[in-house]
Short mmCIF file of C-alpha atoms in Angstrom, two decimals:
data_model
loop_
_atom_site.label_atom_id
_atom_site.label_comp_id
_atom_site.label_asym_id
_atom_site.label_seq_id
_atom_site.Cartn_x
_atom_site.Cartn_y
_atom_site.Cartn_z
CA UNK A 138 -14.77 -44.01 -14.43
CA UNK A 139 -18.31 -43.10 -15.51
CA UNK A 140 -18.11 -39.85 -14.35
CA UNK A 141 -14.72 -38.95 -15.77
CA UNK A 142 -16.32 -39.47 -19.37
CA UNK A 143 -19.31 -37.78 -18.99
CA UNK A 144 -17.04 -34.74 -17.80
CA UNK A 145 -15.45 -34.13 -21.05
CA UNK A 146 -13.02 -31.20 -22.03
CA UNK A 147 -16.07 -29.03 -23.33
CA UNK A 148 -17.80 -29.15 -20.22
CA UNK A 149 -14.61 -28.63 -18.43
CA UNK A 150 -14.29 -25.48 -20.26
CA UNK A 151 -17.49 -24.08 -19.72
CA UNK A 152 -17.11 -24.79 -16.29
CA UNK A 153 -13.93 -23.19 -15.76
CA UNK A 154 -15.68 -19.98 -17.78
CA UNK A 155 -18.92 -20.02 -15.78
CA UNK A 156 -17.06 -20.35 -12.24
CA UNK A 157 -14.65 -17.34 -12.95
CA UNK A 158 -17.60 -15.11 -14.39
CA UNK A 159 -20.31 -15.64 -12.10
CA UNK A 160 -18.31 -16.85 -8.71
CA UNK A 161 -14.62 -15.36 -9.23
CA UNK A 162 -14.94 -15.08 -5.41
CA UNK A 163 -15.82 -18.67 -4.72
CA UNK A 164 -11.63 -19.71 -3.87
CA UNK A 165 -12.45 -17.40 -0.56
CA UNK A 166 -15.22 -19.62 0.76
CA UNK A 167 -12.86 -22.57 -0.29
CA UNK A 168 -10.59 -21.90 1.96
CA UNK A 169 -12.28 -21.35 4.81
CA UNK A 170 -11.99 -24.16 8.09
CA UNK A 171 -14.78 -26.50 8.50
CA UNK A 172 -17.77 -25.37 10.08
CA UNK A 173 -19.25 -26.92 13.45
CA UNK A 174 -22.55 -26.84 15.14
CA UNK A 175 -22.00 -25.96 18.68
CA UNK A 176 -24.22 -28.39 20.67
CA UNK A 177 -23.11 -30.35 23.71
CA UNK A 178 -24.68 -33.99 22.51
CA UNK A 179 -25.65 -35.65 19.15
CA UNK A 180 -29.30 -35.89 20.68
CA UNK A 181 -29.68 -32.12 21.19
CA UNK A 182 -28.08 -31.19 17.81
CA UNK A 183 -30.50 -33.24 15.81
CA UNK A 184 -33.75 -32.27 17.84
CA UNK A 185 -32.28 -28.76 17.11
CA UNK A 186 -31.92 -29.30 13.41
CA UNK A 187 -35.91 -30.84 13.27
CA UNK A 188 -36.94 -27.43 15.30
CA UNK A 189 -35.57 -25.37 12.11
CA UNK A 190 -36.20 -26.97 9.00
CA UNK A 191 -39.21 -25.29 8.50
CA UNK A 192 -36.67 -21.65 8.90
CA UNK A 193 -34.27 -23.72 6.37
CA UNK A 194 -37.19 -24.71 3.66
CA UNK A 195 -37.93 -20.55 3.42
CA UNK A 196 -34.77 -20.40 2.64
CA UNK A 197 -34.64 -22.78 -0.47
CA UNK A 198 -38.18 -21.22 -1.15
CA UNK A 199 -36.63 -17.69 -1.52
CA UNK A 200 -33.62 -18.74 -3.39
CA UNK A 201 -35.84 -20.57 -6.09
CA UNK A 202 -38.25 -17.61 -6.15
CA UNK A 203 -35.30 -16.00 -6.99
CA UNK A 204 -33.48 -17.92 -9.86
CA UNK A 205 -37.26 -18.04 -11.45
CA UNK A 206 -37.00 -14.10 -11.34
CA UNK A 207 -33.67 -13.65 -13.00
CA UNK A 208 -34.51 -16.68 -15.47
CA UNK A 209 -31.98 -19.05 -13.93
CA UNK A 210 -33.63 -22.69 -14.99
CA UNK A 211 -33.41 -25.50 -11.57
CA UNK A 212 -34.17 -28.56 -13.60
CA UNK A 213 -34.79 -30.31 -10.01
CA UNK A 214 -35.36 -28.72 -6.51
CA UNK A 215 -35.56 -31.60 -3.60
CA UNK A 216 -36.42 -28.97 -0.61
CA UNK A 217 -35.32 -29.06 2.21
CA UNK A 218 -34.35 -32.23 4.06
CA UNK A 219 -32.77 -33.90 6.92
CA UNK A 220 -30.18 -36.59 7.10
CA UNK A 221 -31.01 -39.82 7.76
CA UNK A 222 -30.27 -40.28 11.44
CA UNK A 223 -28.83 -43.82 10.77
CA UNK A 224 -26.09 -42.11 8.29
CA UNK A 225 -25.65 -38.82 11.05
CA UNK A 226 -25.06 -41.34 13.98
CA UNK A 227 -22.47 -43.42 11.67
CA UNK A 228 -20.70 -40.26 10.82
CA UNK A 229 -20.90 -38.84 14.11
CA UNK A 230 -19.13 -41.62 15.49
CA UNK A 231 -17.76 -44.06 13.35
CA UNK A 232 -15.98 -41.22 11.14
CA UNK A 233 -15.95 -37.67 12.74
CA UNK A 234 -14.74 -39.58 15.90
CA UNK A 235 -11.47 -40.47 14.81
CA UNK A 236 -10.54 -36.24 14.49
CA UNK A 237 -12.10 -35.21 18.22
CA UNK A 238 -14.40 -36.44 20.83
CA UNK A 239 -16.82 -34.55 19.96
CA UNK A 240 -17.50 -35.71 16.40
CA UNK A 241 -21.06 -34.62 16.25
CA UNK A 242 -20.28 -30.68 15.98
CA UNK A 243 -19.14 -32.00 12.76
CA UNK A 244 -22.41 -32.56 10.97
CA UNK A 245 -23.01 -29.92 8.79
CA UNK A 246 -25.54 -31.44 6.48
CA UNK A 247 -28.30 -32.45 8.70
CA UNK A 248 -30.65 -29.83 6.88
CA UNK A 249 -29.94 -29.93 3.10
CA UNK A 250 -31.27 -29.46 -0.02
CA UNK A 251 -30.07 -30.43 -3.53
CA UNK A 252 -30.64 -28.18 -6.34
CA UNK A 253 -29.63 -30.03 -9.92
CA UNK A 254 -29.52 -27.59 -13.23
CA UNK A 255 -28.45 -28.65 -17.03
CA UNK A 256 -26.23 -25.84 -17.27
CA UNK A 257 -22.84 -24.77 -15.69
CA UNK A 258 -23.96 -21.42 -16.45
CA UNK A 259 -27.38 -21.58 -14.20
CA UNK A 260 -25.30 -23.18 -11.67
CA UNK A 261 -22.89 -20.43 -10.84
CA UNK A 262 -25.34 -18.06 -11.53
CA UNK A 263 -27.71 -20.00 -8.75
CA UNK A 264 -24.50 -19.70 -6.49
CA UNK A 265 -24.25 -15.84 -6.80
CA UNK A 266 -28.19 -15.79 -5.79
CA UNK A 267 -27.21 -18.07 -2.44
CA UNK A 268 -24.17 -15.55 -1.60
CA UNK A 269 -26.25 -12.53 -1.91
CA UNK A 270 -29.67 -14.27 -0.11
CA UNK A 271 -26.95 -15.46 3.03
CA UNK A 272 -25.68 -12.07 3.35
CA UNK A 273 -29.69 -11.06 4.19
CA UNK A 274 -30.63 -14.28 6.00
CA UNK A 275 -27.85 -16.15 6.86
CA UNK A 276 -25.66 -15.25 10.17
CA UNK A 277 -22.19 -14.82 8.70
CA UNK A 278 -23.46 -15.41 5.15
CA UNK A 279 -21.74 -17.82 3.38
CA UNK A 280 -19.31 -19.90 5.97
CA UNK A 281 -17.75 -22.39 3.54
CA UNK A 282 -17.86 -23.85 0.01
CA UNK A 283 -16.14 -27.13 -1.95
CA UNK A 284 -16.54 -26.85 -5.06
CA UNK A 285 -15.82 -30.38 -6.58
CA UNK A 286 -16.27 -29.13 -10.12
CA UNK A 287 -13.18 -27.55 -10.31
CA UNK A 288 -10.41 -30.27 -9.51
CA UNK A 289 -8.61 -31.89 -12.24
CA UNK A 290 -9.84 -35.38 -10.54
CA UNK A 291 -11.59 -36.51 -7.77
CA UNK A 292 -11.24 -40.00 -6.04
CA UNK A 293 -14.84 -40.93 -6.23
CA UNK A 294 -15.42 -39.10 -9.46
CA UNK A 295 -18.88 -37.41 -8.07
CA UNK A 296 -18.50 -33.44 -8.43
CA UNK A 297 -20.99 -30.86 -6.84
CA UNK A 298 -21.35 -27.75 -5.42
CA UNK A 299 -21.51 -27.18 -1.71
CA UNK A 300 -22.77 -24.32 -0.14
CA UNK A 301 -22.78 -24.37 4.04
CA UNK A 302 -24.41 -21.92 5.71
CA UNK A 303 -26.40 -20.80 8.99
CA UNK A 304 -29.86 -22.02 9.29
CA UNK A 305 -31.48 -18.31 9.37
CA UNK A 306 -32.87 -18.05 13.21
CA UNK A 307 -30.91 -20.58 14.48
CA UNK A 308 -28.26 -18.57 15.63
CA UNK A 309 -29.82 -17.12 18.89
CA UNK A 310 -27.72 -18.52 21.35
CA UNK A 311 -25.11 -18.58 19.46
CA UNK A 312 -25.19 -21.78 18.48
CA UNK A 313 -26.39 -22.09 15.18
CA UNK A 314 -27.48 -25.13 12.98
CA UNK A 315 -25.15 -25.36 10.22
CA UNK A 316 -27.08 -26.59 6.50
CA UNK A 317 -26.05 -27.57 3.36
CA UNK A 318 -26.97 -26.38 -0.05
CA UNK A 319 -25.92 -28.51 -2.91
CA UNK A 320 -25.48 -27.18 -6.52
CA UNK A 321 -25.17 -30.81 -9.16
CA UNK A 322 -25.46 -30.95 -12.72
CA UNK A 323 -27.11 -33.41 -14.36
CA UNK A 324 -24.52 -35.43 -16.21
CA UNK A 325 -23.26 -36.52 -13.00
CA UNK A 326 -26.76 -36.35 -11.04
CA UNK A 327 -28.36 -38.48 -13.76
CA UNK A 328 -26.15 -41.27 -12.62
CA UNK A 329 -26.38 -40.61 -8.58
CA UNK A 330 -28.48 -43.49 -7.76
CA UNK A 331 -26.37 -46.42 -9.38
CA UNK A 332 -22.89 -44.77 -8.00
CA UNK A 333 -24.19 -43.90 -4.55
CA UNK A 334 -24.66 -47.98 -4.39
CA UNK A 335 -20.96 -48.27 -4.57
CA UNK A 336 -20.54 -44.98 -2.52
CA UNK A 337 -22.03 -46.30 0.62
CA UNK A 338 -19.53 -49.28 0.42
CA UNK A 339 -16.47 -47.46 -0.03
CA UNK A 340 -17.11 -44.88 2.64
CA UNK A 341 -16.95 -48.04 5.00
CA UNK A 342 -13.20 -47.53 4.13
CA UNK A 343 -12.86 -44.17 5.76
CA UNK A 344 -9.77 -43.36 8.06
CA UNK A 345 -9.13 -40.38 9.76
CA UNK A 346 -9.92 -38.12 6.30
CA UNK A 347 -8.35 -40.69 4.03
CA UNK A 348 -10.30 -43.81 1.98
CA UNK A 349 -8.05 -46.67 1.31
CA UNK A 350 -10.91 -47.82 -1.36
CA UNK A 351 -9.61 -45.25 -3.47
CA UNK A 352 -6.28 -46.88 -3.79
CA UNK A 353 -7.88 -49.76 -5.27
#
């Protein structure tokens, strides 16, 4: 696996050091239940998301304002995007589906943004920034994390960061538009495009939170 070499024991290491000093907190986020977005239809939840990404894009604004003030280097910043709606409806219902009914409350990275740095070290120290900016903006602050740098293996081999929170503003009727913030590093991101190839046909192989691809 590609990935799997490029993660070597050195960068292992300095993971394992950045993580503990910069996001020794970050196991509480882990364990947290997946979020949902509380709409009644897949149609209203994405015209919903559309109506705040401009509310989501001041958020990524603010949190790169901030990493350039305390010198923390984002080698790439996409801003904020949406999902395509091809890959929400598929997930929605060919995927979420198979868990409840209702498998659109389960998209929680309709609005997301990927932030890529050459340094486990900027990474968790981007991380703190996004705790403390949610706890100002963010209803609820920080609602969940995965932090796929941190397992001894993964199935796919990708590892990131993932941050969910509440789209600021999008919380007043208490339903609010969950978002995703993702943290990569390049030695994996440098390789996205080529593995995502193979990604889209193994997630064809998704049952009920399992991928039988894997076993292969």
């Amino acid at each position: 696996n590609l990935f799997n070499q490029q993660y070597s024991q050195k960068q292992r290491k300095l993971q394992k050091a950045y993580r503990s000093k910069y996001a020794s907190n970050l196991a509480h986020y882990e364990s947290k239940p997946k979020p949902i977005c509380n709409y009644d239809g897949f149609n209203d939840l994405i015209m919903y998301a559309k109506c705040y990404k401009g509310k989501f894009k001041d958020l990524i604004s603010c949190i790169a304002d901030e990493c350039g003030k305390q010198g923390i280097k984002i080698k790439d910043n996409s801003g904020a995007k949406e999902k395509d709606i091809e890959r929400a409806f598929y997930k929605a219902f060919y995927i979420y589906s198979f868990e409840r009914d209702d498998g659109h409350k389960q998209l929680t990275d309709l609005l997301r943004c990927s932030l890529v740095f050459t340094e486990f070290e900027d990474l968790y120290k981007c991380f703190a920034v996004v705790k403390d900016l949610a706890k100002q903006k963010c209803k609820g602050g920080i609602i969940r994390c995965k932090d796929r740098f941190d397992p001894q293996n993964m199935p796919f081999g990708y590892r990131d960061l993932l941050i969910n929170v509440n789209c600021p503003g999008s919380d007043q009727k208490g339903r609010p538009i969950v978002c995703e913030i993702q943290l990569h590093h390049k030695i994996f991101y440098e390789h996205k495009k080529i593995s995502h190839g193979m990604y889209k046909q193994a997630r064809l192989f998704d049952l009920k939170g399992h991928n039988i691809a894997y076993e292969y």
